[in-house]
C-alpha cells in the first residue's frame, strides 16, 4: 500500500496519480485537504483541536448537551472549594439527605428541625426556619434587598444575582447566597450530630469568616463587588480604586528605511461564518505597493488571519518586497507564530508555511493595535461582505481597474 506522500509532489497533490485509483468526485474532495510539509503521514481525529483521539472529544461528539445553565456554571467556579461545589450541585439536584427526603426513600422515623418543631425539609432548612431567615435578612439589608418569602430555593438563588446589572465572574451577589446555603448545612450538621447550637449568628459569622479568608488570599477581587463597593466597605473589605489608564495615541508607523510593511486582517461574519481577508503592503515612505482581498467561504477567524498572512507573504516574495515587517492585530495568531506552536490540526500546514516564508523574506511578525490596522480591517470586511477576490497594485488603487486576480 502506498503512503499519502506518494500522491504528493512539490507541495501539491499529484492529481494524475490520484485519478488512477480514485474517481474524479472523490479526488476533488481529497485535493481540498491541505498538506503539512515536513510531517509524516498520520491519521487525524477531526473532533479534537490537536487531531489526536481522546475519549473526551468522542463523548462531546455524540452526547446531547443540555442548554448551558449559568447557575450550575457558577456552582463550579474556581474560587469555591470542591466540597462546596459538590454540595451545591447536590442541593440543586434535590440530593440532600434531609429527613423528608429520607422518608421519601422509605426510612421511617420522626422528623424535627434543629431550631423548632417543624418538619425538616429542604425548603424549611434553607429558607423558612427562623434562624436561617435571620441570615437572609441580615445580608439582604446590607445590599438593600427586600426578600419575598416564597419558600422556593430556586427563586432565592436566582433573585440575588439578578438584583444587580453587573454580572461579573461570580459576583458577590451570587457568592453570598452560595455561602449561606453551605454554612447553613455545616451548622445544621454540627447541631444534629455534635449538639452545637444552631443559630443565626453562627451562620453569619461563618459566612463573614469565609469571605475574609478569600479576601486575604486575594481571590475575592473588586471586580466581584462591582456596583457594591460601598457594601464591601461596610463589611470591612477595602479595595484600591483603579486609576484610569491614560489614553495613548495609536497610529500606523512606517517601517524602517529599505523595509516594507504588511498589514493584514481577517474577518468572518459569525465565528465560524462567511470569512474574508485582506492585506496591504507599504514602504518606508508610506506608499502602497499592493493590496489584496479574497474570500475564504465559511471558516473561523484564526484560519482567516493565518491564511491572509500566508497569502500576503507569498505575494511579497513574488514581487521582491523584502525585508518585511508583518503586523497582525490578532494576538492568538501572534502567539502561534512566535512560539512556533503546532496549533490546531486544521492550521498546522499554514503555520509551517508562514515560518518558511519568514526565513525567505527575513520577516518579523509583530502585534499591532486594531486602531492602527484600519486599512486592512476595512479591506477584509469589504471582501467578506461583497465576496471580493483580487490583487490591487499602486495604479489600480489610484483609480484604474484591477489587473490581477488571486487564483
Tab-separated table of C-alpha atoms in Angstrom:
chain	number	residue	atom	x	y	z
A	1	UNK	CA	0.000	0.000	0.000
A	2	UNK	CA	1.332	3.415	-0.979
A	3	UNK	CA	1.624	6.185	1.613
A	4	UNK	CA	-0.022	9.564	1.214
A	5	UNK	CA	3.392	11.019	0.359
A	6	UNK	CA	3.370	9.005	-2.889
A	7	UNK	CA	0.426	11.110	-4.101
A	8	UNK	CA	2.098	14.405	-3.304
A	9	UNK	CA	4.627	16.248	-5.485
A	10	UNK	CA	6.437	19.546	-4.830
A	11	UNK	CA	3.983	20.764	-2.235
A	12	UNK	CA	0.860	19.857	-4.189
A	13	UNK	CA	-1.362	16.846	-4.649
A	14	UNK	CA	-0.349	14.714	-7.639
A	15	UNK	CA	-3.736	14.653	-9.326
A	16	UNK	CA	-2.851	12.192	-12.159
A	17	UNK	CA	-1.701	9.592	-9.641
A	18	UNK	CA	-4.813	10.086	-7.528
A	19	UNK	CA	-7.076	9.669	-10.572
A	20	UNK	CA	-5.508	6.294	-11.335
A	21	UNK	CA	-7.197	4.745	-8.306
A	22	UNK	CA	-9.984	7.156	-7.299
A	23	UNK	CA	-12.878	8.618	-9.344
A	24	UNK	CA	-12.968	12.354	-10.026
A	25	UNK	CA	-15.600	13.453	-7.429
A	26	UNK	CA	-13.684	11.783	-4.599
A	27	UNK	CA	-10.353	13.020	-5.975
A	28	UNK	CA	-11.622	16.608	-5.853
A	29	UNK	CA	-12.521	16.155	-2.191
A	30	UNK	CA	-9.064	14.752	-1.419
A	31	UNK	CA	-7.299	17.616	-3.203
A	32	UNK	CA	-9.041	20.108	-0.913
A	33	UNK	CA	-7.222	18.612	2.095
A	34	UNK	CA	-4.138	20.740	2.905
A	35	UNK	CA	-0.757	19.074	3.301
A	36	UNK	CA	1.650	19.861	6.140
A	37	UNK	CA	5.083	19.675	4.532
A	38	UNK	CA	7.837	18.075	6.585
A	39	UNK	CA	5.493	15.928	8.649
A	40	UNK	CA	4.916	12.215	8.389
A	41	UNK	CA	1.576	10.752	7.417
A	42	UNK	CA	-0.820	10.265	10.285
A	43	UNK	CA	-4.481	9.676	10.926
A	44	UNK	CA	-6.273	12.824	12.076
A	45	UNK	CA	-9.192	12.755	14.521
A	46	UNK	CA	-11.205	15.742	13.345
A	47	UNK	CA	-13.252	16.057	16.539
A	48	UNK	CA	-10.295	17.326	18.586
A	49	UNK	CA	-8.271	20.502	18.127
A	50	UNK	CA	-4.935	18.639	18.019
A	51	UNK	CA	-6.030	15.876	15.663
A	52	UNK	CA	-5.423	13.236	18.347
A	53	UNK	CA	-8.173	10.917	19.537
A	54	UNK	CA	-9.483	11.346	23.057
A	55	UNK	CA	-12.457	9.857	24.834
A	56	UNK	CA	-13.463	13.377	25.898
A	57	UNK	CA	-13.737	14.597	22.300
A	58	UNK	CA	-15.589	11.410	21.304
A	59	UNK	CA	-18.054	11.934	24.134
A	60	UNK	CA	-18.560	15.579	23.184
A	61	UNK	CA	-19.244	14.485	19.590
A	62	UNK	CA	-22.023	12.023	20.458
A	63	UNK	CA	-23.628	13.438	23.594
A	64	UNK	CA	-26.767	15.540	23.572
A	65	UNK	CA	-25.787	18.623	25.508
A	66	UNK	CA	-28.408	20.452	27.522
A	67	UNK	CA	-28.586	24.247	27.335
A	68	UNK	CA	-25.986	25.961	29.493
A	69	UNK	CA	-27.344	26.974	32.911
A	70	UNK	CA	-25.486	29.902	34.438
A	71	UNK	CA	-26.418	28.854	37.966
A	72	UNK	CA	-24.692	25.478	37.605
A	73	UNK	CA	-21.713	27.108	35.877
A	74	UNK	CA	-21.308	29.406	38.897
A	75	UNK	CA	-21.523	26.426	41.245
A	76	UNK	CA	-18.301	25.027	39.778
A	77	UNK	CA	-16.436	28.332	39.915
A	78	UNK	CA	-12.723	28.008	40.721
A	79	UNK	CA	-12.970	30.209	43.827
A	80	UNK	CA	-15.349	27.750	45.504
A	81	UNK	CA	-13.862	24.751	47.256
A	82	UNK	CA	-14.787	21.453	45.554
A	83	UNK	CA	-16.608	20.395	48.731
A	84	UNK	CA	-18.874	23.450	48.475
A	85	UNK	CA	-19.422	22.948	44.740
A	86	UNK	CA	-20.410	19.302	45.170
A	87	UNK	CA	-22.803	20.217	47.978
A	88	UNK	CA	-24.461	22.973	45.913
A	89	UNK	CA	-24.804	20.691	42.906
A	90	UNK	CA	-26.451	18.026	45.085
A	91	UNK	CA	-28.711	20.628	46.677
A	92	UNK	CA	-29.962	21.950	43.332
A	93	UNK	CA	-30.499	18.360	42.167
A	94	UNK	CA	-32.541	17.599	45.343
A	95	UNK	CA	-29.982	15.096	46.616
A	96	UNK	CA	-29.520	16.401	50.177
A	97	UNK	CA	-30.448	13.834	52.877
A	98	UNK	CA	-32.815	15.905	54.999
A	99	UNK	CA	-35.438	13.978	56.998
A	100	UNK	CA	-38.233	14.492	54.463
A	101	UNK	CA	-36.013	13.219	51.662
A	102	UNK	CA	-35.012	10.110	53.621
A	103	UNK	CA	-38.658	9.391	54.439
A	104	UNK	CA	-39.440	9.501	50.717
A	105	UNK	CA	-36.867	6.748	50.265
A	106	UNK	CA	-38.709	4.512	52.715
A	107	UNK	CA	-36.997	5.258	56.025
A	108	UNK	CA	-39.433	5.585	58.921
A	109	UNK	CA	-38.512	7.972	61.743
A	110	UNK	CA	-39.841	11.199	63.285
A	111	UNK	CA	-38.689	14.460	61.722
A	112	UNK	CA	-37.868	17.577	63.716
A	113	UNK	CA	-35.969	20.754	62.798
A	114	UNK	CA	-32.900	21.609	64.879
A	115	UNK	CA	-34.274	25.030	65.836
A	116	UNK	CA	-38.047	24.498	66.025
A	117	UNK	CA	-40.766	21.854	65.973
A	118	UNK	CA	-41.342	21.924	62.198
A	119	UNK	CA	-40.688	19.038	59.830
A	120	UNK	CA	-37.179	19.036	58.394
A	121	UNK	CA	-37.446	19.709	54.632
A	122	UNK	CA	-35.097	21.409	52.175
A	123	UNK	CA	-37.375	24.439	51.982
A	124	UNK	CA	-37.651	24.741	55.767
A	125	UNK	CA	-33.969	24.129	56.487
A	126	UNK	CA	-32.538	26.571	53.928
A	127	UNK	CA	-35.316	29.173	53.580
A	128	UNK	CA	-38.136	29.138	56.135
A	129	UNK	CA	-36.611	28.304	59.502
A	130	UNK	CA	-36.403	31.276	61.861
A	131	UNK	CA	-32.624	31.040	62.250
A	132	UNK	CA	-31.957	30.952	58.502
A	133	UNK	CA	-34.465	33.693	57.716
A	134	UNK	CA	-32.449	35.912	60.023
A	135	UNK	CA	-29.322	35.178	57.967
A	136	UNK	CA	-31.010	36.009	54.654
A	137	UNK	CA	-32.467	39.223	56.073
A	138	UNK	CA	-29.105	40.257	57.550
A	139	UNK	CA	-27.270	40.133	54.230
A	140	UNK	CA	-30.281	41.427	52.268
A	141	UNK	CA	-30.267	44.548	54.460
A	142	UNK	CA	-26.587	45.178	53.661
A	143	UNK	CA	-27.336	45.098	49.919
A	144	UNK	CA	-30.648	46.943	50.185
A	145	UNK	CA	-32.760	43.989	49.054
A	146	UNK	CA	-36.314	43.115	50.024
A	147	UNK	CA	-36.740	39.344	50.092
A	148	UNK	CA	-40.130	37.794	49.444
A	149	UNK	CA	-40.925	34.672	51.445
A	150	UNK	CA	-41.796	32.349	48.559
A	151	UNK	CA	-40.379	29.215	50.139
A	152	UNK	CA	-38.628	28.473	46.852
A	153	UNK	CA	-34.911	27.765	46.891
A	154	UNK	CA	-34.739	28.247	43.117
A	155	UNK	CA	-36.346	31.676	43.392
A	156	UNK	CA	-33.978	32.997	46.029
A	157	UNK	CA	-30.755	31.813	44.352
A	158	UNK	CA	-31.885	33.438	41.091
A	159	UNK	CA	-33.138	36.610	42.770
A	160	UNK	CA	-29.779	37.611	44.256
A	161	UNK	CA	-27.633	37.562	41.067
A	162	UNK	CA	-30.272	39.389	39.043
A	163	UNK	CA	-30.689	42.107	41.655
A	164	UNK	CA	-27.675	43.854	40.077
A	165	UNK	CA	-26.984	44.827	36.452
A	166	UNK	CA	-23.377	43.716	36.896
A	167	UNK	CA	-22.754	40.065	36.146
A	168	UNK	CA	-19.029	39.673	36.689
A	169	UNK	CA	-17.198	36.420	37.293
A	170	UNK	CA	-19.017	35.016	40.378
A	171	UNK	CA	-20.321	38.387	41.573
A	172	UNK	CA	-20.665	38.828	45.326
A	173	UNK	CA	-24.458	38.658	44.980
A	174	UNK	CA	-24.040	35.146	43.611
A	175	UNK	CA	-21.328	34.118	46.062
A	176	UNK	CA	-23.102	35.141	49.286
A	177	UNK	CA	-26.243	33.003	48.708
A	178	UNK	CA	-23.976	30.028	47.957
A	179	UNK	CA	-22.088	30.563	51.210
A	180	UNK	CA	-25.298	30.988	53.211
A	181	UNK	CA	-26.556	27.652	51.888
A	182	UNK	CA	-23.242	25.910	52.590
A	183	UNK	CA	-22.791	27.179	56.131
A	184	UNK	CA	-26.444	26.542	56.918
A	185	UNK	CA	-25.723	22.927	56.023
A	186	UNK	CA	-22.496	22.711	58.056
A	187	UNK	CA	-24.106	24.332	61.102
A	188	UNK	CA	-27.127	22.032	60.780
A	189	UNK	CA	-24.797	19.006	60.815
A	190	UNK	CA	-22.932	20.402	63.817
A	191	UNK	CA	-26.223	20.882	65.668
A	192	UNK	CA	-27.621	17.470	64.770
A	193	UNK	CA	-24.546	15.335	65.391
A	194	UNK	CA	-22.419	17.337	67.844
A	195	UNK	CA	-25.011	19.267	69.815
A	196	UNK	CA	-23.692	22.696	68.739
A	197	UNK	CA	-26.446	25.370	68.924
A	198	UNK	CA	-27.980	26.161	65.528
A	199	UNK	CA	-28.309	29.949	65.391
A	200	UNK	CA	-28.460	32.920	63.052
A	201	UNK	CA	-25.280	34.446	64.461
A	202	UNK	CA	-23.210	31.292	63.957
A	203	UNK	CA	-24.088	31.099	60.252
A	204	UNK	CA	-23.451	34.830	59.692
A	205	UNK	CA	-20.097	34.511	61.453
A	206	UNK	CA	-19.033	31.583	59.255
A	207	UNK	CA	-20.028	33.396	56.051
A	208	UNK	CA	-18.094	36.516	57.075
A	209	UNK	CA	-15.084	34.448	58.124
A	210	UNK	CA	-15.013	32.683	54.763
A	211	UNK	CA	-15.236	35.993	52.893
A	212	UNK	CA	-12.312	37.348	54.932
A	213	UNK	CA	-10.295	34.239	54.050
A	214	UNK	CA	-10.967	34.787	50.346
A	215	UNK	CA	-10.108	38.480	50.727
A	216	UNK	CA	-6.804	37.700	52.480
A	217	UNK	CA	-5.935	35.189	49.751
A	218	UNK	CA	-6.757	37.836	47.106
A	219	UNK	CA	-9.285	35.564	45.447
A	220	UNK	CA	-12.083	37.993	46.334
A	221	UNK	CA	-11.474	40.914	43.988
A	222	UNK	CA	-13.013	44.325	43.444
A	223	UNK	CA	-14.458	43.072	40.144
A	224	UNK	CA	-16.711	40.727	42.096
A	225	UNK	CA	-18.005	43.717	44.083
A	226	UNK	CA	-18.730	45.843	41.019
A	227	UNK	CA	-21.590	48.184	41.884
A	228	UNK	CA	-21.330	47.197	45.561
A	229	UNK	CA	-18.034	48.728	46.725
A	230	UNK	CA	-19.896	50.666	49.430
A	231	UNK	CA	-21.312	47.388	50.765
A	232	UNK	CA	-17.801	45.932	50.660
A	233	UNK	CA	-16.579	48.765	52.883
A	234	UNK	CA	-19.481	48.189	55.290
A	235	UNK	CA	-18.378	44.568	55.620
A	236	UNK	CA	-14.746	45.600	56.145
A	237	UNK	CA	-13.332	44.936	52.681
A	238	UNK	CA	-11.360	47.839	51.248
A	239	UNK	CA	-10.258	47.726	47.624
A	240	UNK	CA	-7.939	50.132	45.901
A	241	UNK	CA	-9.648	52.347	43.416
A	242	UNK	CA	-8.309	51.551	39.993
A	243	UNK	CA	-6.528	54.536	38.489
A	244	UNK	CA	-7.888	55.204	34.999
A	245	UNK	CA	-5.284	54.470	32.387
A	246	UNK	CA	-4.095	57.466	30.445
A	247	UNK	CA	-5.142	57.271	26.794
A	248	UNK	CA	-2.347	56.562	24.357
A	249	UNK	CA	-2.049	57.723	20.776
A	250	UNK	CA	-2.192	54.812	18.350
A	251	UNK	CA	-1.222	55.319	14.728
A	252	UNK	CA	0.241	53.311	11.900
A	253	UNK	CA	4.041	53.607	11.855
A	254	UNK	CA	6.108	53.470	8.679
A	255	UNK	CA	8.738	50.711	8.542
A	256	UNK	CA	12.466	51.395	8.697
A	257	UNK	CA	14.197	52.582	5.504
A	258	UNK	CA	14.510	49.827	2.854
A	259	UNK	CA	11.919	47.743	4.726
A	260	UNK	CA	8.322	47.002	3.713
A	261	UNK	CA	5.355	46.543	5.995
A	262	UNK	CA	2.488	44.096	5.506
A	263	UNK	CA	-0.691	44.775	7.471
A	264	UNK	CA	-3.283	42.008	7.397
A	265	UNK	CA	-6.698	41.314	8.808
A	266	UNK	CA	-9.248	38.541	8.596
A	267	UNK	CA	-12.958	38.958	9.095
A	268	UNK	CA	-15.738	36.415	9.452
A	269	UNK	CA	-19.433	37.218	9.589
A	270	UNK	CA	-20.059	34.957	12.567
A	271	UNK	CA	-17.429	32.621	14.011
A	272	UNK	CA	-17.499	30.301	12.172
A	273	UNK	CA	-19.142	32.201	9.349
A	274	UNK	CA	-18.592	33.669	5.908
A	275	UNK	CA	-14.939	34.748	6.015
A	276	UNK	CA	-12.948	37.307	4.082
A	277	UNK	CA	-9.373	38.521	4.394
A	278	UNK	CA	-7.174	41.314	3.107
A	279	UNK	CA	-3.748	42.847	3.378
A	280	UNK	CA	-1.809	45.896	2.268
A	281	UNK	CA	1.952	46.323	1.724
A	282	UNK	CA	3.563	49.760	2.082
A	283	UNK	CA	7.130	51.025	2.037
A	284	UNK	CA	9.075	53.313	4.370
A	285	UNK	CA	7.546	56.372	2.690
A	286	UNK	CA	4.035	55.074	3.281
A	287	UNK	CA	3.441	54.372	-0.417
A	288	UNK	CA	1.181	51.426	-1.209
A	289	UNK	CA	2.870	48.775	-3.364
A	290	UNK	CA	-0.042	46.350	-3.420
A	291	UNK	CA	-3.212	45.358	-1.622
A	292	UNK	CA	-5.196	42.165	-1.875
A	293	UNK	CA	-8.587	40.795	-0.907
A	294	UNK	CA	-10.053	37.308	-1.037
A	295	UNK	CA	-12.864	35.222	0.393
A	296	UNK	CA	-12.498	32.020	2.373
A	297	UNK	CA	-16.037	30.705	2.384
A	298	UNK	CA	-17.060	29.506	5.839
A	299	UNK	CA	-14.318	29.353	8.443
A	300	UNK	CA	-13.038	30.606	11.776
A	301	UNK	CA	-11.310	33.921	12.454
A	302	UNK	CA	-7.981	32.223	13.271
A	303	UNK	CA	-7.969	30.386	9.937
A	304	UNK	CA	-8.786	33.631	8.128
A	305	UNK	CA	-5.996	35.520	9.919
A	306	UNK	CA	-3.365	32.842	9.204
A	307	UNK	CA	-4.419	32.498	5.572
A	308	UNK	CA	-4.220	36.223	4.912
A	309	UNK	CA	-0.725	36.406	6.448
A	310	UNK	CA	0.422	33.482	4.308
A	311	UNK	CA	-1.052	34.957	1.102
A	312	UNK	CA	0.474	38.343	1.796
A	313	UNK	CA	3.931	36.907	2.416
A	314	UNK	CA	3.691	34.832	-0.776
A	315	UNK	CA	2.809	37.986	-2.738
A	316	UNK	CA	5.691	39.858	-1.095
A	317	UNK	CA	8.067	37.056	-2.096
A	318	UNK	CA	6.766	37.061	-5.678
A	319	UNK	CA	7.213	40.844	-6.027
A	320	UNK	CA	10.523	41.044	-4.159
A	321	UNK	CA	9.138	43.138	-1.303
A	322	UNK	CA	11.670	42.237	1.382
A	323	UNK	CA	12.795	42.525	4.135
A	324	UNK	CA	9.318	42.610	5.582
A	325	UNK	CA	7.540	43.556	8.795
A	326	UNK	CA	4.196	41.784	9.243
A	327	UNK	CA	1.644	43.405	11.555
A	328	UNK	CA	-1.396	41.455	12.780
A	329	UNK	CA	-3.994	42.575	15.319
A	330	UNK	CA	-4.958	39.022	16.360
A	331	UNK	CA	-2.978	38.081	19.481
A	332	UNK	CA	-3.819	34.394	19.011
A	333	UNK	CA	-2.077	34.371	15.640
A	334	UNK	CA	0.938	36.198	17.059
A	335	UNK	CA	1.251	33.616	19.837
A	336	UNK	CA	1.072	30.730	17.376
A	337	UNK	CA	3.715	32.191	15.079
A	338	UNK	CA	6.140	33.482	17.697
A	339	UNK	CA	6.054	30.286	19.763
A	340	UNK	CA	6.201	28.029	16.698
A	341	UNK	CA	3.294	26.150	18.273
A	342	UNK	CA	1.608	23.481	16.209
A	343	UNK	CA	-1.851	24.895	16.801
A	344	UNK	CA	-4.985	23.107	15.706
A	345	UNK	CA	-4.524	20.382	13.153
A	346	UNK	CA	-6.527	22.356	10.542
A	347	UNK	CA	-3.926	25.152	10.523
A	348	UNK	CA	-0.651	23.298	11.153
A	349	UNK	CA	0.251	23.330	7.458
A	350	UNK	CA	-0.404	27.082	7.332
A	351	UNK	CA	1.833	27.807	10.324
A	352	UNK	CA	4.684	25.764	8.845
A	353	UNK	CA	4.360	27.595	5.507
A	354	UNK	CA	4.468	31.005	7.230
A	355	UNK	CA	7.553	30.007	9.231
A	356	UNK	CA	9.258	29.017	5.970
A	357	UNK	CA	8.303	32.347	4.349
A	358	UNK	CA	9.646	34.215	7.368
A	359	UNK	CA	13.095	32.808	6.686
A	360	UNK	CA	12.940	33.622	2.963
A	361	UNK	CA	11.703	37.199	3.492
A	362	UNK	CA	13.675	37.964	6.666
A	363	UNK	CA	10.219	38.760	8.024
A	364	UNK	CA	9.373	39.911	11.530
A	365	UNK	CA	5.813	39.241	12.745
A	366	UNK	CA	4.510	41.799	15.241
A	367	UNK	CA	1.285	42.693	17.006
A	368	UNK	CA	-0.490	45.934	16.141
A	369	UNK	CA	-3.487	47.538	17.799
A	370	UNK	CA	-6.674	47.305	15.778
A	371	UNK	CA	-6.898	51.105	15.704
A	372	UNK	CA	-3.635	51.196	13.720
A	373	UNK	CA	-4.790	48.475	11.350
A	374	UNK	CA	-7.740	50.312	9.866
A	375	UNK	CA	-6.850	49.924	6.177
A	376	UNK	CA	-6.528	46.133	6.346
A	377	UNK	CA	-9.634	45.857	8.516
A	378	UNK	CA	-11.718	47.839	6.026
A	379	UNK	CA	-10.487	45.742	3.097
A	380	UNK	CA	-11.192	42.473	4.952
A	381	UNK	CA	-14.751	43.439	5.859
A	382	UNK	CA	-15.352	44.547	2.277
A	383	UNK	CA	-14.040	41.207	0.994
A	384	UNK	CA	-16.312	39.240	3.348
A	385	UNK	CA	-19.466	41.230	2.629
A	386	UNK	CA	-19.004	41.669	-1.158
A	387	UNK	CA	-17.192	38.366	-1.785
A	388	UNK	CA	-14.209	40.059	-3.448
A	389	UNK	CA	-11.085	38.240	-4.635
A	390	UNK	CA	-8.444	40.463	-6.217
A	391	UNK	CA	-4.962	41.966	-6.067
A	392	UNK	CA	-4.569	45.735	-6.404
A	393	UNK	CA	-1.308	47.432	-7.381
A	394	UNK	CA	-0.455	51.096	-6.957
A	395	UNK	CA	-2.043	52.247	-10.225
A	396	UNK	CA	-5.124	50.110	-9.536
A	397	UNK	CA	-5.643	51.800	-6.183
A	398	UNK	CA	-5.436	55.288	-7.683
A	399	UNK	CA	-8.387	54.650	-9.969
A	400	UNK	CA	-7.784	52.196	-12.825
A	401	UNK	CA	-9.487	48.785	-12.679
A	402	UNK	CA	-7.642	45.867	-11.067
A	403	UNK	CA	-5.418	43.882	-13.400
A	404	UNK	CA	-4.797	40.763	-11.354
A	405	UNK	CA	-6.857	38.197	-9.514
A	406	UNK	CA	-5.832	35.651	-6.971
A	407	UNK	CA	-6.019	32.058	-8.196
